[in-house]
Short mmCIF file of C-alpha atoms in Angstrom, two decimals:
data_model
loop_
_atom_site.label_atom_id
_atom_site.label_comp_id
_atom_site.label_asym_id
_atom_site.label_seq_id
_atom_site.Cartn_x
_atom_site.Cartn_y
_atom_site.Cartn_z
CA UNK A 462 0.00 -0.13 0.05
CA UNK A 463 0.90 3.55 -0.37
CA UNK A 464 0.68 6.58 1.99
CA UNK A 465 1.28 10.15 1.46
CA UNK A 466 3.77 11.86 3.64
CA UNK A 467 4.35 15.55 4.26
CA UNK A 468 7.03 17.11 6.21
CA UNK A 469 6.92 20.42 8.17
CA UNK A 470 9.41 22.91 9.96
CA UNK A 471 12.94 21.75 9.31
CA UNK A 472 12.16 18.31 8.67
CA UNK A 473 11.58 19.88 5.01
CA UNK A 474 15.31 20.90 5.11
CA UNK A 475 16.52 17.51 6.51
CA UNK A 476 14.67 15.62 3.76
CA UNK A 477 15.09 18.20 1.12
CA UNK A 478 11.44 17.92 0.15
CA UNK A 479 7.97 18.93 1.72
CA UNK A 480 5.93 15.82 0.45
CA UNK A 481 6.64 12.17 -0.86
CA UNK A 482 4.93 9.03 -0.67
CA UNK A 483 5.91 5.61 0.78
CA UNK A 484 5.31 2.13 -0.14
CA UNK A 485 4.59 -0.18 2.85
CA UNK A 486 3.35 -3.72 3.34
CA UNK A 487 -0.29 -3.80 4.43
CA UNK A 488 -0.69 -3.58 8.15
CA UNK A 489 2.52 -1.40 8.52
CA UNK A 490 2.45 0.70 11.56
CA UNK A 491 3.59 4.46 12.13
CA UNK A 492 6.76 3.18 13.55
CA UNK A 493 7.59 1.20 10.26
CA UNK A 494 6.97 4.53 8.41
CA UNK A 495 9.19 6.22 10.33
CA UNK A 496 11.76 3.52 9.90
CA UNK A 497 11.33 3.39 6.08
CA UNK A 498 11.77 7.26 6.03
CA UNK A 499 14.58 7.18 8.10
CA UNK A 500 16.34 4.77 5.46
CA UNK A 501 15.49 6.96 2.69
CA UNK A 502 16.32 10.38 4.42
CA UNK A 503 19.58 9.49 6.86
CA UNK A 504 19.15 13.15 8.40
CA UNK A 505 16.06 11.93 9.82
CA UNK A 506 17.75 9.30 12.08
CA UNK A 507 18.27 9.89 15.55
CA UNK A 508 15.31 12.32 16.11
CA UNK A 509 12.72 9.66 16.19
CA UNK A 510 11.96 10.19 20.05
CA UNK A 511 11.04 14.00 19.37
CA UNK A 512 9.20 13.36 15.73
CA UNK A 513 5.58 13.70 15.94
CA UNK A 514 3.12 12.23 13.44
CA UNK A 515 -0.17 12.89 12.33
CA UNK A 516 -2.93 11.06 10.26
CA UNK A 517 -5.14 13.50 8.86
CA UNK A 518 -5.35 16.25 11.35
CA UNK A 519 -4.95 13.89 14.33
CA UNK A 520 -2.27 13.07 16.15
CA UNK A 521 -0.97 9.18 15.76
CA UNK A 522 0.57 6.94 18.22
CA UNK A 523 3.70 5.09 17.04
CA UNK A 524 1.80 1.87 16.95
CA UNK A 525 -0.97 2.97 15.01
CA UNK A 526 -1.86 0.98 12.01
CA UNK A 527 -1.70 2.88 8.70
CA UNK A 528 -4.30 2.20 5.76
CA UNK A 529 -3.86 2.87 2.01
CA UNK A 530 -4.02 6.42 1.09
CA UNK A 531 -3.40 7.83 4.38
CA UNK A 532 -2.49 11.52 4.44
CA UNK A 533 0.74 11.43 7.20
CA UNK A 534 2.24 14.39 8.61
CA UNK A 535 5.82 14.20 10.04
CA UNK A 536 7.27 17.11 12.12
CA UNK A 537 9.33 18.18 15.10
CA UNK A 538 7.49 19.51 18.30
CA UNK A 539 5.35 22.23 17.55
CA UNK A 540 6.10 25.94 18.74
CA UNK A 541 3.07 28.12 18.29
CA UNK A 542 2.81 31.47 20.10
CA UNK B 1212 -19.32 29.00 24.37
CA UNK B 1213 -18.43 31.13 21.47
CA UNK B 1214 -15.22 30.26 19.75
CA UNK B 1215 -13.51 32.40 17.21
CA UNK B 1216 -10.37 31.40 15.64
CA UNK B 1217 -8.11 33.47 13.06
CA UNK B 1218 -4.84 32.19 11.64
CA UNK B 1219 -3.86 34.78 9.24
CA UNK B 1220 -0.70 36.68 7.97
CA UNK B 1221 -2.27 39.96 8.81
CA UNK B 1222 -0.99 42.23 11.63
CA UNK B 1223 -3.06 41.72 14.92
CA UNK B 1224 -4.99 44.85 15.54
CA UNK B 1225 -5.52 44.48 19.19
CA UNK B 1226 -7.45 47.53 19.76
CA UNK B 1227 -9.98 46.81 17.25
CA UNK B 1228 -10.41 43.15 18.65
CA UNK B 1229 -11.11 44.68 22.21
CA UNK B 1230 -13.21 47.04 20.81
CA UNK B 1231 -15.42 44.27 19.05
CA UNK B 1232 -15.67 42.51 22.63
CA UNK B 1233 -19.17 41.21 23.36
CA UNK B 1234 -20.06 39.83 26.88
CA UNK B 1235 -23.30 39.00 28.43
CA UNK B 1236 -24.62 40.80 31.74
CA UNK B 1237 -23.53 37.63 33.81
CA UNK B 1238 -19.85 37.83 32.72
CA UNK B 1239 -17.22 39.66 35.20
CA UNK B 1240 -13.94 38.96 33.82
CA UNK B 1241 -11.97 39.16 30.58
CA UNK B 1242 -8.35 38.11 30.19
CA UNK B 1243 -6.12 38.86 27.43
CA UNK B 1244 -2.95 37.67 26.48
CA UNK B 1245 -0.71 39.15 23.57
CA UNK B 1246 2.61 37.20 22.96
CA UNK B 1247 4.90 39.31 21.11
CA UNK B 1248 8.24 38.69 19.37
CA UNK B 1249 11.24 39.38 21.30
CA UNK B 1250 14.68 40.75 19.99
CA UNK B 1251 16.90 38.05 21.31
CA UNK B 1252 16.47 34.35 21.02
CA UNK B 1253 19.22 32.51 23.06
CA UNK B 1254 22.21 34.43 21.87
CA UNK B 1255 20.77 35.68 18.24
CA UNK B 1256 19.75 39.09 17.92
CA UNK B 1257 16.38 38.55 15.44
CA UNK B 1258 14.61 40.67 13.17
CA UNK B 1259 11.65 38.52 13.49
CA UNK B 1260 10.34 35.28 13.45
CA UNK B 1261 8.62 33.15 10.61
CA UNK B 1262 5.76 31.14 11.73
CA UNK B 1263 4.73 27.95 9.47
CA UNK B 1264 1.47 26.31 10.21
CA UNK B 1265 -0.14 22.99 9.31
CA UNK B 1266 -3.36 24.99 9.31
CA UNK B 1267 -6.08 22.19 8.86
CA UNK B 1268 -4.50 20.71 11.68
CA UNK B 1269 -3.77 23.52 13.72
CA UNK B 1270 -7.37 24.59 13.62
CA UNK B 1271 -8.63 21.12 14.52
CA UNK B 1272 -6.41 20.90 17.34
CA UNK B 1273 -7.41 24.58 18.49
CA UNK B 1274 -10.81 23.38 18.55
CA UNK B 1275 -10.13 20.44 20.67
CA UNK B 1276 -8.61 22.75 23.02
CA UNK B 1277 -11.66 24.83 23.12
CA UNK B 1278 -13.72 22.00 23.89
CA UNK B 1279 -11.71 21.03 26.73
CA UNK B 1280 -11.88 24.60 28.10
CA UNK B 1281 -15.74 24.30 27.54
CA UNK B 1282 -15.71 20.97 29.81
CA UNK B 1283 -13.79 22.63 32.79
CA UNK B 1284 -14.70 26.23 32.83
CA UNK B 1285 -17.97 28.31 32.36
CA UNK B 1286 -16.25 30.16 29.72
CA UNK B 1287 -18.73 32.22 27.66
CA UNK B 1288 -16.46 33.16 24.78
CA UNK B 1289 -12.75 32.60 23.38
CA UNK B 1290 -11.07 34.39 20.71
CA UNK B 1291 -7.76 33.49 19.30
CA UNK B 1292 -5.60 35.12 16.72
CA UNK B 1293 -2.32 33.44 15.38
CA UNK B 1294 -0.17 35.17 12.87
CA UNK B 1295 1.70 33.22 10.26
CA UNK B 1296 4.36 34.28 7.95
CA UNK B 1297 7.09 36.80 9.04
CA UNK B 1298 6.13 38.69 12.31
CA UNK B 1299 8.67 41.61 13.20
CA UNK B 1300 10.30 42.09 16.44
CA UNK B 1301 7.81 43.83 18.83
CA UNK B 1302 4.76 42.64 16.92
CA UNK B 1303 2.20 40.20 18.43
CA UNK B 1304 2.19 36.71 16.99
CA UNK B 1305 -0.61 35.52 19.50
CA UNK B 1306 -3.51 37.10 20.90
CA UNK B 1307 -6.04 35.55 23.03
CA UNK B 1308 -9.21 36.54 24.89
CA UNK B 1309 -11.04 34.58 27.58
CA UNK B 1310 -14.41 35.91 28.96
CA UNK B 1311 -16.06 34.04 32.19
CA UNK B 1312 -18.11 34.93 35.04
CA UNK B 1313 -15.09 35.28 37.28
CA UNK B 1314 -11.37 36.11 37.36
CA UNK B 1315 -9.91 32.81 38.53
CA UNK B 1316 -11.95 30.89 35.80
CA UNK B 1317 -10.88 33.18 33.02
CA UNK B 1318 -7.00 33.23 33.97
CA UNK B 1319 -7.00 29.51 34.40
CA UNK B 1320 -8.59 29.15 31.16
CA UNK B 1321 -6.61 31.47 29.22
CA UNK B 1322 -3.30 29.85 30.64
CA UNK B 1323 -4.61 26.31 29.89
CA UNK B 1324 -5.21 27.55 26.37
CA UNK B 1325 -1.67 28.75 25.64
CA UNK B 1326 -0.09 25.86 27.50
CA UNK B 1327 -2.32 23.12 25.47
CA UNK B 1328 -1.63 25.18 22.20
CA UNK B 1329 2.09 25.27 22.80
CA UNK B 1330 2.01 21.31 23.25
CA UNK B 1331 -0.63 20.39 20.29
CA UNK B 1332 -1.18 23.12 17.52
CA UNK B 1333 0.72 22.67 14.50
CA UNK B 1334 2.80 25.92 13.97
CA UNK B 1335 6.46 26.21 13.83
CA UNK B 1336 8.66 28.99 14.16
CA UNK B 1337 12.15 30.10 12.81
CA UNK B 1338 14.13 33.03 13.89
CA UNK B 1339 15.04 35.41 11.06
CA UNK B 1340 18.45 36.88 12.06
CA UNK B 1341 19.33 40.78 12.12
CA UNK B 1342 21.88 40.00 9.63
CA UNK B 1343 19.92 37.83 6.95
CA UNK B 1344 19.10 39.25 3.61
CA UNK C 839 9.38 49.46 36.16
CA UNK C 840 7.00 51.90 34.63
CA UNK C 841 3.86 52.42 36.82
CA UNK C 842 0.77 54.19 35.52
CA UNK C 843 -2.34 54.48 37.87
CA UNK C 844 -5.70 56.08 37.08
CA UNK C 845 -8.31 56.25 39.74
CA UNK C 846 -10.96 58.00 37.85
CA UNK C 847 -14.85 58.13 37.41
CA UNK C 848 -14.41 58.23 33.61
CA UNK C 849 -15.42 55.05 31.50
CA UNK C 850 -12.42 53.00 30.81
CA UNK C 851 -11.40 53.03 27.01
CA UNK C 852 -9.58 49.68 26.84
CA UNK C 853 -9.27 49.95 23.19
CA UNK C 854 -7.33 53.37 23.60
CA UNK C 855 -5.49 52.02 26.47
CA UNK C 856 -4.17 48.95 24.53
CA UNK C 857 -3.32 51.27 21.36
CA UNK C 858 -1.26 53.08 23.83
CA UNK C 859 0.82 50.08 24.76
CA UNK C 860 4.76 50.73 24.92
CA UNK C 861 7.13 47.70 25.35
CA UNK C 862 10.62 47.30 24.79
CA UNK C 863 11.96 44.72 22.26
CA UNK C 864 13.03 42.40 25.17
CA UNK C 865 9.44 41.89 26.23
CA UNK C 866 7.54 39.06 25.15
CA UNK C 867 3.83 39.08 26.88
CA UNK C 868 1.62 41.34 27.71
CA UNK C 869 -1.23 40.29 29.91
CA UNK C 870 -4.57 42.16 30.59
CA UNK C 871 -7.55 41.80 32.87
CA UNK C 872 -10.91 43.64 32.69
CA UNK C 873 -13.09 43.51 35.63
CA UNK C 874 -16.54 44.06 34.45
CA UNK C 875 -19.84 44.57 36.53
CA UNK C 876 -22.22 41.83 36.57
CA UNK C 877 -25.76 42.08 36.41
CA UNK C 878 -26.50 39.85 39.63
CA UNK C 879 -25.05 40.10 43.22
CA UNK C 880 -26.31 37.37 45.37
CA UNK C 881 -29.96 37.17 44.50
CA UNK C 882 -30.12 40.99 43.61
CA UNK C 883 -30.49 42.37 40.29
CA UNK C 884 -28.15 45.28 39.87
CA UNK C 885 -28.10 48.11 37.62
CA UNK C 886 -24.68 49.02 38.57
CA UNK C 887 -22.32 49.34 41.30
CA UNK C 888 -21.06 52.70 43.15
CA UNK C 889 -17.31 52.50 44.26
CA UNK C 890 -16.29 54.94 46.90
CA UNK C 891 -12.26 55.12 47.38
CA UNK C 892 -10.25 56.68 50.02
CA UNK C 893 -7.96 57.80 47.14
CA UNK C 894 -4.60 58.88 48.98
CA UNK C 895 -4.58 55.53 50.76
CA UNK C 896 -5.77 53.45 47.54
CA UNK C 897 -2.90 55.24 45.61
CA UNK C 898 -0.29 54.71 48.35
CA UNK C 899 -1.44 51.01 48.50
CA UNK C 900 -1.12 50.31 45.02
CA UNK C 901 2.18 51.68 45.00
CA UNK C 902 3.29 49.23 47.79
CA UNK C 903 1.66 46.41 45.50
CA UNK C 904 3.69 47.72 42.39
CA UNK C 905 7.00 47.86 44.68
CA UNK C 906 6.39 44.04 45.65
CA UNK C 907 5.84 43.16 42.06
CA UNK C 908 9.03 44.64 40.80
CA UNK C 909 10.71 42.76 43.83
CA UNK C 910 9.30 39.18 42.43
CA UNK C 911 9.20 39.57 38.82
CA UNK C 912 10.82 41.39 35.91
CA UNK C 913 7.96 43.42 34.97
CA UNK C 914 9.00 46.25 32.59
CA UNK C 915 5.53 47.87 33.00
CA UNK C 916 2.16 47.89 34.73
CA UNK C 917 -0.72 49.99 33.98
CA UNK C 918 -3.87 49.91 36.26
CA UNK C 919 -7.35 51.83 35.87
CA UNK C 920 -9.88 51.75 38.75
CA UNK C 921 -13.28 53.58 38.21
CA UNK C 922 -14.88 55.10 41.06
CA UNK C 923 -18.52 56.43 41.28
CA UNK C 924 -21.41 54.54 39.66
CA UNK C 925 -20.17 52.07 37.20
CA UNK C 926 -23.21 50.59 35.03
CA UNK C 927 -23.75 46.67 34.51
CA UNK C 928 -21.40 45.59 31.66
CA UNK C 929 -18.82 48.16 32.13
CA UNK C 930 -15.52 47.59 33.10
CA UNK C 931 -14.49 49.02 36.62
CA UNK C 932 -11.00 47.81 36.83
CA UNK C 933 -8.41 47.23 33.87
CA UNK C 934 -4.79 45.88 34.31
CA UNK C 935 -1.89 45.61 32.11
CA UNK C 936 1.25 43.87 33.06
CA UNK C 937 4.15 43.55 30.59
CA UNK C 938 7.12 41.11 31.09
CA UNK C 939 9.53 39.15 29.12
CA UNK C 940 7.61 35.72 29.58
CA UNK C 941 4.18 34.81 29.83
CA UNK C 942 4.40 32.78 33.18
CA UNK C 943 5.81 36.05 34.65
CA UNK C 944 3.11 38.34 33.25
CA UNK C 945 0.40 36.03 34.27
CA UNK C 946 1.68 35.62 37.88
CA UNK C 947 2.04 39.39 38.41
CA UNK C 948 -0.90 40.52 37.22
CA UNK C 949 -2.79 37.95 39.39
CA UNK C 950 -0.74 38.92 42.40
CA UNK C 951 -1.59 42.51 41.76
CA UNK C 952 -5.34 42.06 41.59
CA UNK C 953 -5.41 39.81 44.80
CA UNK C 954 -3.29 42.32 46.68
CA UNK C 955 -5.48 45.02 45.29
CA UNK C 956 -8.72 43.21 46.66
CA UNK C 957 -7.04 42.86 50.34
CA UNK C 958 -5.35 46.31 50.69
CA UNK C 959 -6.62 49.08 48.29
CA UNK C 960 -9.04 51.24 50.10
CA UNK C 961 -11.91 51.03 47.60
CA UNK C 962 -15.54 49.94 48.35
CA UNK C 963 -18.39 49.23 46.44
CA UNK C 964 -22.11 49.47 46.88
CA UNK C 965 -24.69 47.41 44.55
CA UNK C 966 -27.41 49.64 43.27
CA UNK C 967 -30.43 47.74 42.50
CA UNK C 968 -32.40 47.55 39.42
CA UNK C 969 -35.31 48.90 41.25
CA UNK C 970 -33.54 51.76 42.88
CA UNK C 971 -34.77 55.36 41.69
CA UNK D 726 -4.96 64.44 73.07
CA UNK D 727 -7.36 64.66 69.98
CA UNK D 728 -7.13 62.31 66.95
CA UNK D 729 -9.23 63.08 63.75
CA UNK D 730 -11.45 60.21 62.46
CA UNK D 731 -12.81 59.49 59.07
CA UNK D 732 -15.25 56.52 58.40
CA UNK D 733 -15.67 54.82 54.83
CA UNK D 734 -18.16 52.52 53.23
CA UNK D 735 -21.07 51.41 55.23
CA UNK D 736 -19.45 52.61 58.51
CA UNK D 737 -20.78 56.15 57.60
CA UNK D 738 -24.02 54.84 57.73
CA UNK D 739 -23.51 53.15 60.93
CA UNK D 740 -22.09 56.30 62.60
CA UNK D 741 -24.00 58.51 60.93
CA UNK D 742 -21.30 60.78 60.01
CA UNK D 743 -18.17 60.70 57.59
CA UNK D 744 -15.58 62.24 60.12
CA UNK D 745 -15.35 63.05 63.88
CA UNK D 746 -12.72 63.68 66.43
CA UNK D 747 -12.02 61.73 69.41
CA UNK D 748 -10.18 62.85 72.70
CA UNK D 749 -7.96 60.12 74.17
CA UNK D 750 -5.54 59.83 76.80
CA UNK D 751 -1.67 60.25 76.06
CA UNK D 752 -0.77 56.68 74.79
CA UNK D 753 -3.78 55.38 73.79
CA UNK D 754 -3.79 52.76 71.15
CA UNK D 755 -5.85 52.16 68.17
CA UNK D 756 -7.73 49.44 70.12
CA UNK D 757 -8.73 52.21 72.57
CA UNK D 758 -9.71 54.53 70.14
CA UNK D 759 -12.12 51.85 68.65
CA UNK D 760 -13.55 51.11 72.14
CA UNK D 761 -14.24 54.92 72.43
CA UNK D 762 -15.79 55.07 69.08
CA UNK D 763 -18.00 51.86 69.60
CA UNK D 764 -19.38 53.86 73.06
CA UNK D 765 -20.26 56.89 70.94
CA UNK D 766 -21.62 54.95 67.93
CA UNK D 767 -23.17 51.55 69.23
CA UNK D 768 -23.95 50.30 65.79
CA UNK D 769 -20.07 49.92 65.51
CA UNK D 770 -20.21 47.38 67.98
CA UNK D 771 -19.50 43.75 67.40
CA UNK D 772 -17.94 44.31 63.94
CA UNK D 773 -14.26 45.02 65.52
CA UNK D 774 -12.73 41.80 64.10
CA UNK D 775 -13.57 43.12 60.53
CA UNK D 776 -12.64 46.56 61.30
CA UNK D 777 -9.62 48.09 59.60
CA UNK D 778 -8.02 51.30 60.63
CA UNK D 779 -5.42 53.35 59.01
CA UNK D 780 -3.39 56.28 60.43
CA UNK D 781 -2.40 58.42 57.54
CA UNK D 782 -2.26 56.17 54.44
CA UNK D 783 -0.72 53.10 56.30
CA UNK D 784 -2.60 50.17 57.87
CA UNK D 785 -2.20 50.35 61.46
CA UNK D 786 -2.22 47.38 63.88
CA UNK D 787 -4.73 47.54 67.08
CA UNK D 788 -1.77 48.06 69.39
CA UNK D 789 -0.22 51.03 67.40
CA UNK D 790 0.04 53.92 69.72
CA UNK D 791 -1.54 57.19 68.58
CA UNK D 792 -0.40 60.69 68.38
CA UNK D 793 -2.07 63.92 68.86
CA UNK D 794 -3.36 65.09 65.72
CA UNK D 795 -3.24 61.66 63.96
CA UNK D 796 -5.56 61.44 61.10
CA UNK D 797 -7.24 57.94 61.49
CA UNK D 798 -9.48 56.16 59.22
CA UNK D 799 -11.75 53.12 60.23
CA UNK D 800 -13.79 51.15 57.60
CA UNK D 801 -14.60 47.62 56.81
CA UNK D 802 -12.77 45.14 54.58
CA UNK D 803 -11.95 46.73 51.37
CA UNK D 804 -13.76 45.57 48.11
CA UNK D 805 -12.02 46.98 45.02
CA UNK D 806 -12.09 45.38 41.37
#
């Protein structure tokens, strides 16, 4: 299956892109997506603990199972205000 | 509870916002917070901050926070304005108004909103240095 | 620390006060409180509240509170307006602005000021009932 | 000695006046002034615990010694805001 991924804040600089898509096995979790992304974008490695993930407009836990066509957002801690 | 949220690159006209306040005759307290961009961030002199938002999620997360406020306090109205894009030093990036019957509720709800926002609302900042082009 | 205190029968023009804000480039937070006269006090419907002040002592006590704020927080400026005389329901009787480098300081100092005021500043209120002449 | 006394808030209604003066022995305290006032204005009696006193613009404790010509203010708890 494929999921769409967008990056925010300095994750766009680390990856060199604002959006990509990732092919994953059925039943893959957010954690597996992050592992796949870290393989493609080595500068993302090491920051996993402070990496936040959303599916659509909701925060997603690392064990959340992804589905075909999910719109996933990957970003560092937020800093509004 | 009335909820008014504006995420916009426009400067925040605080005086105009205050002039538009509406509060019913049972309300006794209005608390405001203006967050203003500071000149120094760590050791760097800034000319401003660039704010980036994942807007759809930011709006959704703000509304979740508003719903949590409504659960906890008898707030009649909350208004939030957050600027995005470049905000110059000494200008407001965030403006909040909370109206409640009593002072303690209004202060608590306003501080809760800001703290939750800083944890959950998908806005990021990037300091723009004084020496940058 | 800049201290601006106004005790006056004039209506409080909050928008004009906000428009006159001055804060240096090191300041990041402005907190405001408006205390507004409520319709009900206990079981009585009010048309307003009449505020009486022992003005010289009220001013002195406010300045003692400002001095205590300066000791505890890096507040750059505090402005307080308290109305005296008759204040109609839904109008502000008290307006406070506190400017500090950070949010937590500004909120804490603003709440401290109001709590100390309610304990020490020589102002009294008398509810004026709806049915009164 | 004589001290000048002003009343605020509903103490003006209780006493029927906004100001008076009181003759006291040398060395009299705030507490002794309050006792003398309660004798002259019976409606003040019973409220001593919540009665506040100032000399000039400073709060005064009940054991503060008064002096000739002091400007004393007597009032119920304040209620600003």
